[in-house]
mmCIF file of C-alpha atoms in Angstrom:
data_model
loop_
_atom_site.group_PDB
_atom_site.id
_atom_site.type_symbol
_atom_site.label_atom_id
_atom_site.label_comp_id
_atom_site.label_asym_id
_atom_site.label_seq_id
_atom_site.Cartn_x
_atom_site.Cartn_y
_atom_site.Cartn_z
ATOM 1 C CA UNK A 11 16.307 -4.381 13.855
ATOM 2 C CA UNK A 12 17.267 -7.388 13.739
ATOM 3 C CA UNK A 13 14.494 -9.331 11.347
ATOM 4 C CA UNK A 14 13.120 -11.260 14.112
ATOM 5 C CA UNK A 15 12.446 -9.170 16.554
ATOM 6 C CA UNK A 16 9.357 -7.782 14.906
ATOM 7 C CA UNK A 17 5.491 -8.371 15.709
ATOM 8 C CA UNK A 18 3.007 -9.119 13.034
ATOM 9 C CA UNK A 19 0.245 -10.481 13.410
ATOM 10 C CA UNK A 20 -0.364 -14.168 11.395
ATOM 11 C CA UNK A 21 3.402 -14.398 10.988
ATOM 12 C CA UNK A 22 3.372 -11.742 9.190
ATOM 13 C CA UNK A 23 7.462 21.754 -5.913
ATOM 14 C CA UNK A 24 5.739 24.390 -5.094
ATOM 15 C CA UNK A 25 2.779 24.069 -2.933
ATOM 16 C CA UNK A 26 -0.768 24.361 -3.568
ATOM 17 C CA UNK A 27 -3.376 25.918 -2.312
ATOM 18 C CA UNK A 28 -6.902 23.394 -2.220
ATOM 19 C CA UNK A 29 -9.591 24.426 -1.628
ATOM 20 C CA UNK A 30 -12.299 22.738 0.462
ATOM 21 C CA UNK A 31 -15.577 21.806 -1.183
ATOM 22 C CA UNK A 32 -18.430 20.041 0.346
ATOM 23 C CA UNK A 33 -18.003 16.742 -1.614
ATOM 24 C CA UNK A 34 -14.198 16.483 0.269
ATOM 25 C CA UNK A 35 -16.477 15.965 3.746
ATOM 26 C CA UNK A 36 -20.074 15.219 3.044
ATOM 27 C CA UNK A 37 -20.957 11.483 3.188
ATOM 28 C CA UNK A 38 -22.392 10.005 -0.461
ATOM 29 C CA UNK A 39 -26.084 9.492 0.658
ATOM 30 C CA UNK A 40 -25.463 5.510 -0.907
ATOM 31 C CA UNK A 41 -23.392 4.912 2.430
ATOM 32 C CA UNK A 42 -26.851 4.590 3.922
ATOM 33 C CA UNK A 43 -28.715 2.328 1.747
ATOM 34 C CA UNK A 44 -29.377 -0.889 2.785
ATOM 35 C CA UNK A 45 -28.710 -2.718 -0.316
ATOM 36 C CA UNK A 46 -25.537 -3.557 -1.962
ATOM 37 C CA UNK A 47 -23.390 -0.953 -3.554
ATOM 38 C CA UNK A 48 -22.876 -1.812 -7.624
ATOM 39 C CA UNK A 49 -20.323 -3.556 -8.167
ATOM 40 C CA UNK A 50 -17.266 -2.994 -10.235
ATOM 41 C CA UNK A 51 -14.050 -4.810 -10.620
ATOM 42 C CA UNK A 52 -11.960 -1.603 -11.703
ATOM 43 C CA UNK A 53 -13.987 1.109 -9.755
ATOM 44 C CA UNK A 54 -13.814 4.780 -11.062
ATOM 45 C CA UNK A 55 -13.474 6.555 -13.643
ATOM 46 C CA UNK A 56 -10.213 8.591 -14.780
ATOM 47 C CA UNK A 57 -9.338 11.419 -12.359
ATOM 48 C CA UNK A 58 -7.046 14.202 -13.143
ATOM 49 C CA UNK A 59 -3.125 13.463 -11.186
ATOM 50 C CA UNK A 60 -2.984 15.229 -7.619
ATOM 51 C CA UNK A 61 -0.537 17.558 -7.067
ATOM 52 C CA UNK A 62 3.132 16.777 -6.903
ATOM 53 C CA UNK A 63 3.496 18.131 -3.078
ATOM 54 C CA UNK A 64 0.504 18.551 -0.852
ATOM 55 C CA UNK A 65 0.619 21.958 1.066
ATOM 56 C CA UNK A 66 0.431 21.639 5.132
ATOM 57 C CA UNK A 67 -2.963 20.508 6.370
ATOM 58 C CA UNK A 68 -3.603 18.754 2.682
ATOM 59 C CA UNK A 69 -7.029 16.266 3.952
ATOM 60 C CA UNK A 70 -6.687 12.989 1.721
ATOM 61 C CA UNK A 71 -10.918 12.844 1.421
ATOM 62 C CA UNK A 72 -10.301 12.779 -2.386
ATOM 63 C CA UNK A 73 -9.911 10.106 -4.193
ATOM 64 C CA UNK A 74 -5.835 10.709 -5.223
ATOM 65 C CA UNK A 75 -5.194 8.384 -7.992
ATOM 66 C CA UNK A 76 -7.050 7.738 -11.121
ATOM 67 C CA UNK A 77 -8.330 4.015 -11.730
ATOM 68 C CA UNK A 78 -8.075 3.460 -15.834
ATOM 69 C CA UNK A 79 -10.810 1.805 -17.553
ATOM 70 C CA UNK A 80 -8.825 -1.616 -17.487
ATOM 71 C CA UNK A 81 -10.933 -3.142 -20.511
ATOM 72 C CA UNK A 82 -10.571 -6.877 -20.774
ATOM 73 C CA UNK A 83 -9.253 -8.487 -18.240
ATOM 74 C CA UNK A 84 -4.960 -9.915 -19.355
ATOM 75 C CA UNK A 85 -5.566 -13.927 -19.256
ATOM 76 C CA UNK A 86 -2.195 -14.550 -17.605
ATOM 77 C CA UNK A 87 -0.725 -17.863 -18.479
ATOM 78 C CA UNK A 88 0.866 -19.396 -15.528
ATOM 79 C CA UNK A 89 3.024 -22.354 -15.811
ATOM 80 C CA UNK A 90 0.398 -25.344 -13.352
ATOM 81 C CA UNK A 91 4.256 -26.263 -11.348
ATOM 82 C CA UNK A 92 6.630 -22.845 -11.540
ATOM 83 C CA UNK A 93 9.553 -23.438 -10.605
ATOM 84 C CA UNK A 94 10.435 -22.809 -6.381
ATOM 85 C CA UNK A 95 12.341 -19.812 -5.833
ATOM 86 C CA UNK A 96 15.959 -20.510 -5.904
ATOM 87 C CA UNK A 97 17.213 -21.484 -2.127
ATOM 88 C CA UNK A 98 20.324 -20.163 -0.285
ATOM 89 C CA UNK A 99 22.496 -23.152 1.087
ATOM 90 C CA UNK A 100 24.141 -21.692 3.907
ATOM 91 C CA UNK A 101 22.102 -18.346 5.474
ATOM 92 C CA UNK A 102 18.669 -16.815 4.994
ATOM 93 C CA UNK A 103 16.902 -17.376 1.462
ATOM 94 C CA UNK A 104 16.519 -15.518 -0.848
ATOM 95 C CA UNK A 105 14.775 -11.674 0.042
ATOM 96 C CA UNK A 106 11.270 -10.694 -1.970
ATOM 97 C CA UNK A 107 9.019 -7.847 -2.049
ATOM 98 C CA UNK A 108 5.004 -7.279 -3.294
ATOM 99 C CA UNK A 109 4.367 -4.029 -4.334
ATOM 100 C CA UNK A 110 0.878 -2.782 -4.140
ATOM 101 C CA UNK A 111 -2.082 -5.149 -4.408
ATOM 102 C CA UNK A 112 -5.632 -3.391 -3.544
ATOM 103 C CA UNK A 113 -7.284 -6.490 -3.719
ATOM 104 C CA UNK A 114 -6.060 -7.534 -7.149
ATOM 105 C CA UNK A 115 -6.038 -11.112 -5.802
ATOM 106 C CA UNK A 116 -6.121 -13.528 -9.264
ATOM 107 C CA UNK A 117 -2.862 -11.015 -10.332
ATOM 108 C CA UNK A 118 -1.494 -11.164 -7.405
ATOM 109 C CA UNK A 119 -1.170 -15.059 -6.976
ATOM 110 C CA UNK A 120 -0.118 -15.119 -11.491
ATOM 111 C CA UNK A 121 2.843 -12.529 -9.638
ATOM 112 C CA UNK A 122 4.241 -15.201 -7.206
ATOM 113 C CA UNK A 123 3.757 -18.327 -8.870
ATOM 114 C CA UNK A 124 5.946 -16.285 -11.628
ATOM 115 C CA UNK A 125 8.664 -15.652 -8.854
ATOM 116 C CA UNK A 126 8.285 -19.603 -7.666
ATOM 117 C CA UNK A 127 6.786 -18.694 -4.351
ATOM 118 C CA UNK A 128 3.363 -20.665 -4.296
ATOM 119 C CA UNK A 129 2.554 -23.744 -6.133
ATOM 120 C CA UNK A 130 0.007 -24.289 -8.954
ATOM 121 C CA UNK A 131 -2.531 -24.980 -5.589
ATOM 122 C CA UNK A 132 -1.032 -21.311 -4.007
ATOM 123 C CA UNK A 133 0.823 -22.751 -1.635
ATOM 124 C CA UNK A 134 4.153 -22.220 -0.282
ATOM 125 C CA UNK A 135 7.309 -23.112 -1.904
ATOM 126 C CA UNK A 136 9.488 -21.108 -1.749
ATOM 127 C CA UNK A 137 11.327 -22.823 1.346
ATOM 128 C CA UNK A 138 13.527 -20.573 3.145
ATOM 129 C CA UNK A 139 12.956 -17.422 1.357
ATOM 130 C CA UNK A 140 11.531 -14.266 2.869
ATOM 131 C CA UNK A 141 8.288 -12.198 0.988
ATOM 132 C CA UNK A 142 7.838 -8.780 2.010
ATOM 133 C CA UNK A 143 4.164 -7.023 1.024
ATOM 134 C CA UNK A 144 4.946 -3.511 1.181
ATOM 135 C CA UNK A 145 0.889 -2.594 2.330
ATOM 136 C CA UNK A 146 -2.122 -1.260 0.313
ATOM 137 C CA UNK A 147 -3.792 -4.720 0.323
ATOM 138 C CA UNK A 148 -7.041 -3.824 -0.071
ATOM 139 C CA UNK A 149 -9.644 -1.143 -2.356
ATOM 140 C CA UNK A 150 -9.885 -0.493 -5.086
ATOM 141 C CA UNK A 151 -9.807 -3.639 -6.332
ATOM 142 C CA UNK A 152 -12.171 -6.866 -5.989
ATOM 143 C CA UNK A 153 -11.128 -8.956 -3.332
ATOM 144 C CA UNK A 154 -8.696 -7.384 -0.625
ATOM 145 C CA UNK A 155 -10.591 -9.776 1.846
ATOM 146 C CA UNK A 156 -8.964 -12.625 0.242
ATOM 147 C CA UNK A 157 -5.437 -10.620 -0.637
ATOM 148 C CA UNK A 158 -5.044 -10.127 3.305
ATOM 149 C CA UNK A 159 -6.168 -13.844 3.738
ATOM 150 C CA UNK A 160 -3.869 -15.290 1.702
ATOM 151 C CA UNK A 161 -1.051 -13.130 2.805
ATOM 152 C CA UNK A 162 -1.870 -14.774 6.503
ATOM 153 C CA UNK A 163 -2.134 -17.880 5.288
ATOM 154 C CA UNK A 164 1.275 -17.996 3.312
ATOM 155 C CA UNK A 165 2.798 -16.628 6.191
ATOM 156 C CA UNK A 166 1.931 -19.259 8.328
ATOM 157 C CA UNK A 167 3.139 -21.962 5.827
ATOM 158 C CA UNK A 168 6.376 -19.865 5.149
ATOM 159 C CA UNK A 169 7.443 -19.903 8.715
ATOM 160 C CA UNK A 170 6.801 -23.538 8.093
ATOM 161 C CA UNK A 171 9.124 -24.424 6.289
ATOM 162 C CA UNK A 172 12.137 -22.483 7.819
ATOM 163 C CA UNK A 173 11.375 -18.547 4.924
ATOM 164 C CA UNK A 174 8.723 -15.835 6.438
ATOM 165 C CA UNK A 175 6.236 -13.961 4.773
ATOM 166 C CA UNK A 176 5.479 -10.187 6.757
ATOM 167 C CA UNK A 177 3.646 -7.366 5.708
ATOM 168 C CA UNK A 178 4.023 -4.095 6.494
ATOM 169 C CA UNK A 179 1.439 -1.390 7.028
ATOM 170 C CA UNK A 180 -0.121 0.122 4.363
ATOM 171 C CA UNK A 181 -2.217 4.079 4.431
ATOM 172 C CA UNK A 182 -5.103 1.787 3.503
ATOM 173 C CA UNK A 183 -4.821 -0.294 5.932
ATOM 174 C CA UNK A 184 -4.948 2.100 8.221
ATOM 175 C CA UNK A 185 -7.980 3.931 6.390
ATOM 176 C CA UNK A 186 -10.013 0.711 6.495
ATOM 177 C CA UNK A 187 -9.678 0.481 10.128
ATOM 178 C CA UNK A 188 -10.554 3.274 10.675
ATOM 179 C CA UNK A 189 -14.098 3.398 8.628
ATOM 180 C CA UNK A 190 -14.485 0.086 10.687
ATOM 181 C CA UNK A 191 -13.777 1.707 13.753
ATOM 182 C CA UNK A 192 -15.368 5.291 13.035
ATOM 183 C CA UNK A 193 -17.303 4.919 10.576
ATOM 184 C CA UNK A 194 -19.261 8.954 10.153
ATOM 185 C CA UNK A 195 -17.663 10.350 13.345
ATOM 186 C CA UNK A 196 -16.412 13.349 12.206
ATOM 187 C CA UNK A 197 -12.549 13.977 12.720
ATOM 188 C CA UNK A 198 -10.840 16.993 12.080
ATOM 189 C CA UNK A 199 -8.947 16.210 8.941
ATOM 190 C CA UNK A 200 -7.201 20.295 8.916
ATOM 191 C CA UNK A 201 -9.242 21.542 6.192
ATOM 192 C CA UNK A 202 -12.608 21.284 7.736
ATOM 193 C CA UNK A 203 -14.265 18.183 9.046
ATOM 194 C CA UNK A 204 -14.189 14.710 7.462
ATOM 195 C CA UNK A 205 -14.466 11.401 8.414
ATOM 196 C CA UNK A 206 -12.821 7.853 7.996
ATOM 197 C CA UNK A 207 -16.646 6.549 6.194
ATOM 198 C CA UNK A 208 -16.170 9.417 3.620
ATOM 199 C CA UNK A 209 -12.573 8.683 2.726
ATOM 200 C CA UNK A 210 -12.955 5.569 2.322
ATOM 201 C CA UNK A 211 -15.175 5.684 0.036
ATOM 202 C CA UNK A 212 -13.859 8.118 -2.161
ATOM 203 C CA UNK A 213 -10.283 6.007 -2.402
ATOM 204 C CA UNK A 214 -11.827 2.834 -3.854
ATOM 205 C CA UNK A 215 -13.661 1.789 -0.189
ATOM 206 C CA UNK A 216 -15.589 -1.887 -1.440
ATOM 207 C CA UNK A 217 -18.745 -2.448 0.581
ATOM 208 C CA UNK A 218 -17.853 -6.800 0.079
ATOM 209 C CA UNK A 219 -14.440 -6.166 1.974
ATOM 210 C CA UNK A 220 -16.007 -4.307 4.345
ATOM 211 C CA UNK A 221 -18.828 -6.962 4.494
ATOM 212 C CA UNK A 222 -16.190 -9.982 5.051
ATOM 213 C CA UNK A 223 -14.300 -7.922 7.704
ATOM 214 C CA UNK A 224 -13.488 -9.933 10.453
ATOM 215 C CA UNK A 225 -11.877 -9.202 13.552
ATOM 216 C CA UNK A 226 -8.835 -11.239 13.071
ATOM 217 C CA UNK A 227 -8.644 -8.969 9.906
ATOM 218 C CA UNK A 228 -8.349 -5.664 11.898
ATOM 219 C CA UNK A 229 -6.386 -7.437 14.611
ATOM 220 C CA UNK A 230 -3.769 -8.535 12.282
ATOM 221 C CA UNK A 231 -4.044 -5.465 10.408
ATOM 222 C CA UNK A 232 -2.926 -2.473 13.306
ATOM 223 C CA UNK A 233 0.074 -5.108 15.203
ATOM 224 C CA UNK A 234 1.817 -4.876 11.616
ATOM 225 C CA UNK A 235 5.042 -2.650 11.312
ATOM 226 C CA UNK A 236 5.944 0.293 9.351
ATOM 227 C CA UNK A 237 9.432 0.102 8.991
ATOM 228 C CA UNK A 238 11.720 -2.574 8.429
ATOM 229 C CA UNK A 239 15.491 -3.341 7.311
ATOM 230 C CA UNK A 240 16.564 -5.943 5.803
ATOM 231 C CA UNK A 241 19.527 -6.642 3.585
ATOM 232 C CA UNK A 242 20.357 -2.739 3.597
ATOM 233 C CA UNK A 243 16.730 -1.865 2.241
ATOM 234 C CA UNK A 244 15.144 0.395 3.711
ATOM 235 C CA UNK A 245 11.009 -1.224 3.249
ATOM 236 C CA UNK A 246 8.268 1.249 4.265
ATOM 237 C CA UNK A 247 5.080 1.563 2.402
ATOM 238 C CA UNK A 248 4.634 5.702 1.444
ATOM 239 C CA UNK A 249 7.172 7.599 -0.417
ATOM 240 C CA UNK A 250 7.285 10.918 2.726
ATOM 241 C CA UNK A 251 9.514 11.495 5.284
ATOM 242 C CA UNK A 252 6.765 11.809 7.817
ATOM 243 C CA UNK A 253 8.404 8.627 8.885
ATOM 244 C CA UNK A 254 10.685 10.591 11.292
ATOM 245 C CA UNK A 255 7.775 11.975 12.770
ATOM 246 C CA UNK A 256 7.298 9.294 14.356
ATOM 247 C CA UNK A 257 10.730 7.864 16.251
ATOM 248 C CA UNK A 258 14.009 8.267 15.403
ATOM 249 C CA UNK A 259 14.886 3.941 15.121
ATOM 250 C CA UNK A 260 12.633 1.512 13.516
ATOM 251 C CA UNK A 261 11.445 0.197 16.811
ATOM 252 C CA UNK A 262 10.581 3.533 17.862
ATOM 253 C CA UNK A 263 8.480 4.385 14.879
ATOM 254 C CA UNK A 264 6.621 0.865 14.620
ATOM 255 C CA UNK A 265 6.067 0.733 18.674
ATOM 256 C CA UNK A 266 5.047 4.683 18.622
ATOM 257 C CA UNK A 267 2.268 3.707 15.595
ATOM 258 C CA UNK A 268 0.512 0.972 17.286
ATOM 259 C CA UNK A 269 0.151 2.304 19.702
ATOM 260 C CA UNK A 270 -1.704 5.527 18.423
ATOM 261 C CA UNK A 271 -4.092 2.101 16.344
ATOM 262 C CA UNK A 272 -4.440 0.591 19.582
ATOM 263 C CA UNK A 273 -5.190 4.412 21.575
ATOM 264 C CA UNK A 274 -8.585 3.984 19.468
ATOM 265 C CA UNK A 275 -8.382 8.334 19.040
ATOM 266 C CA UNK A 276 -9.697 8.779 15.808
ATOM 267 C CA UNK A 277 -7.871 12.179 15.574
ATOM 268 C CA UNK A 278 -4.851 10.689 16.330
ATOM 269 C CA UNK A 279 -5.747 8.109 13.362
ATOM 270 C CA UNK A 280 -6.554 10.277 10.783
ATOM 271 C CA UNK A 281 -3.327 12.367 11.267
ATOM 272 C CA UNK A 282 -1.024 8.923 11.220
ATOM 273 C CA UNK A 283 -3.912 7.944 8.050
ATOM 274 C CA UNK A 284 -3.141 11.432 6.081
ATOM 275 C CA UNK A 285 0.465 11.940 6.960
ATOM 276 C CA UNK A 286 1.326 8.009 5.585
ATOM 277 C CA UNK A 287 -0.757 9.434 2.480
ATOM 278 C CA UNK A 288 1.703 12.091 1.510
ATOM 279 C CA UNK A 289 4.057 11.398 -1.432
ATOM 280 C CA UNK A 290 6.349 12.056 -3.960
ATOM 281 C CA UNK A 291 8.709 13.317 -1.059
ATOM 282 C CA UNK A 292 11.859 11.454 -3.460
ATOM 283 C CA UNK A 293 11.244 12.513 -7.144
ATOM 284 C CA UNK A 294 12.146 15.694 -7.939
ATOM 285 C CA UNK A 295 14.798 17.960 -6.430
ATOM 286 C CA UNK A 296 15.960 17.636 -3.010
ATOM 287 C CA UNK A 297 14.315 13.869 -4.002
ATOM 288 C CA UNK A 298 17.647 12.546 -2.823
ATOM 289 C CA UNK A 299 18.103 14.438 0.022
ATOM 290 C CA UNK A 300 14.875 13.038 1.625
ATOM 291 C CA UNK A 301 15.849 9.492 1.001
ATOM 292 C CA UNK A 302 19.154 9.829 2.729
ATOM 293 C CA UNK A 303 17.224 11.271 5.201
ATOM 294 C CA UNK A 304 15.387 8.059 6.317
ATOM 295 C CA UNK A 305 18.225 6.553 5.551
ATOM 296 C CA UNK A 306 20.631 8.397 8.178
ATOM 297 C CA UNK A 307 18.216 7.831 10.840
ATOM 298 C CA UNK A 308 17.158 3.833 10.341
ATOM 299 C CA UNK A 309 20.083 2.773 8.040
ATOM 300 C CA UNK A 310 20.094 1.122 4.486
ATOM 301 C CA UNK A 311 21.519 2.283 1.715
ATOM 302 C CA UNK A 312 18.579 2.050 -0.106
ATOM 303 C CA UNK A 313 15.379 2.455 0.444
ATOM 304 C CA UNK A 314 12.246 0.077 -1.104
ATOM 305 C CA UNK A 315 8.543 2.187 -1.035
ATOM 306 C CA UNK A 316 4.958 1.195 -3.039
ATOM 307 C CA UNK A 317 2.753 3.655 -2.887
ATOM 308 C CA UNK A 318 3.052 6.025 -5.676
ATOM 309 C CA UNK A 319 2.085 3.802 -8.848
ATOM 310 C CA UNK A 320 5.231 4.427 -11.080
ATOM 311 C CA UNK A 321 2.853 5.613 -13.661
ATOM 312 C CA UNK A 322 2.894 8.530 -11.680
ATOM 313 C CA UNK A 323 6.376 8.633 -10.735
ATOM 314 C CA UNK A 324 6.799 8.430 -14.450
ATOM 315 C CA UNK A 325 4.061 11.052 -15.479
ATOM 316 C CA UNK A 326 2.287 8.757 -17.237
ATOM 317 C CA UNK A 327 -0.783 7.864 -16.158
ATOM 318 C CA UNK A 328 -2.879 7.787 -19.910
ATOM 319 C CA UNK A 329 -5.050 10.434 -20.953
ATOM 320 C CA UNK A 330 -7.962 12.771 -18.430
ATOM 321 C CA UNK A 331 -10.077 12.171 -20.533
ATOM 322 C CA UNK A 332 -9.993 8.383 -20.358
ATOM 323 C CA UNK A 333 -9.951 8.145 -24.051
ATOM 324 C CA UNK A 334 -6.323 6.572 -24.057
ATOM 325 C CA UNK A 335 -7.292 2.610 -22.183
ATOM 326 C CA UNK A 336 -3.924 1.370 -23.360
ATOM 327 C CA UNK A 337 -2.944 2.099 -20.302
ATOM 328 C CA UNK A 338 1.259 2.748 -19.105
ATOM 329 C CA UNK A 339 3.817 -0.379 -20.288
ATOM 330 C CA UNK A 340 5.442 -1.407 -16.845
ATOM 331 C CA UNK A 341 8.423 -3.531 -16.945
ATOM 332 C CA UNK A 342 9.469 -3.996 -13.636
ATOM 333 C CA UNK A 343 10.360 -1.351 -10.310
ATOM 334 C CA UNK A 344 11.522 2.088 -10.723
ATOM 335 C CA UNK A 345 15.117 3.386 -9.922
ATOM 336 C CA UNK A 346 15.517 7.174 -9.136
ATOM 337 C CA UNK A 347 16.674 9.317 -6.323
ATOM 338 C CA UNK A 348 20.486 9.422 -7.683
ATOM 339 C CA UNK A 349 19.780 5.305 -7.203
ATOM 340 C CA UNK A 350 18.512 5.911 -3.583
ATOM 341 C CA UNK A 351 15.337 4.822 -4.155
ATOM 342 C CA UNK A 352 13.399 1.993 -5.382
ATOM 343 C CA UNK A 353 9.479 2.501 -6.177
ATOM 344 C CA UNK A 354 7.713 -1.056 -5.921
ATOM 345 C CA UNK A 355 3.707 -0.101 -7.362
ATOM 346 C CA UNK A 356 4.014 -1.111 -10.834
ATOM 347 C CA UNK A 357 -0.010 1.027 -10.860
ATOM 348 C CA UNK A 358 -2.046 -2.583 -11.144
ATOM 349 C CA UNK A 359 -5.695 -0.088 -10.721
ATOM 350 C CA UNK A 360 -4.149 1.931 -13.664
ATOM 351 C CA UNK A 361 -4.336 -1.041 -15.846
ATOM 352 C CA UNK A 362 0.168 -1.490 -14.969
ATOM 353 C CA UNK A 363 1.572 -4.641 -13.401
ATOM 354 C CA UNK A 364 1.923 -6.038 -9.892
ATOM 355 C CA UNK A 365 5.149 -6.696 -8.889
ATOM 356 C CA UNK A 366 6.657 -9.235 -6.785
ATOM 357 C CA UNK A 367 10.680 -8.573 -7.020
ATOM 358 C CA UNK A 368 13.786 -10.397 -5.611
ATOM 359 C CA UNK A 369 15.882 -7.706 -3.891
ATOM 360 C CA UNK A 370 18.829 -6.766 -4.304
ATOM 361 C CA UNK A 371 17.662 -5.835 -8.767
ATOM 362 C CA UNK A 372 19.960 -7.422 -10.884
ATOM 363 C CA UNK A 373 20.502 -4.378 -13.120
#
């Protein structure tokens, strides 16, 4: 697929049996309260990791990732005038990717400044550079809508400078869209009855985001592509082969996903969300073959993804009782699956790191 052909809003192991419980599918009582929710910058307590693989019919109605209490916020010193991203004398500018943001706007701004993509005022200063976000802008963190607003603005500024800033669709975009559109409408989850509203709340949904969500945000999210190939890198949000269910080419996948969202059928959108929530397809035995199945179908020599935090891929998620609040030490992307996959979710919601890196990796 040619880069310029995509359409994007404003520029843009063994299976484990899960037993459904009442809590899986019940909308929490406080969703019906009229007052604001108690707002926490770092919502949730430590939750035991989910099973490595999911059985057929898995439905993500329980929070599937821990949010480790971060303690005092680490103050990041940002130089007032960051060096702009290096520019190519001819051809397209350098390529950068951003892992999951999950509402951590301040951390995103600091990471973009560190790479010389935006200046001290938060304006695009990278000229012809190309920037890709791998999805999951909202939930768990304090300012998901602020993150979306920033990405939309940088899309326009980058285009005016001869570069671009584009984004892929993550499972949390589908979750937020579903919560807004369908609310408490029951859907067939494959393991009983569920609702988007309940799933959104259980997976870090923030009332402040829902209150500020506007039509132009919804339109932008609904137009995001699911897959793209750039300079031999196959970019996608989730580390799953579920994309193969939606087409045999990048164009077909993106068209099918957009059409599914546009049809506005709650069960169809839920099935899409459920499939994009699967993870760890590339991690264990057979993982490299799973990556190859995507590369052989859609092109590219490496998959670059977000979704599954690197601490999860490495088994470093802190203690389950919350006594260890040091958080994982993440220095950069994780290359695995015989070197065919690059994980970019540094686990910012787990006291990890929000990753912004130039591709190809210089390692």
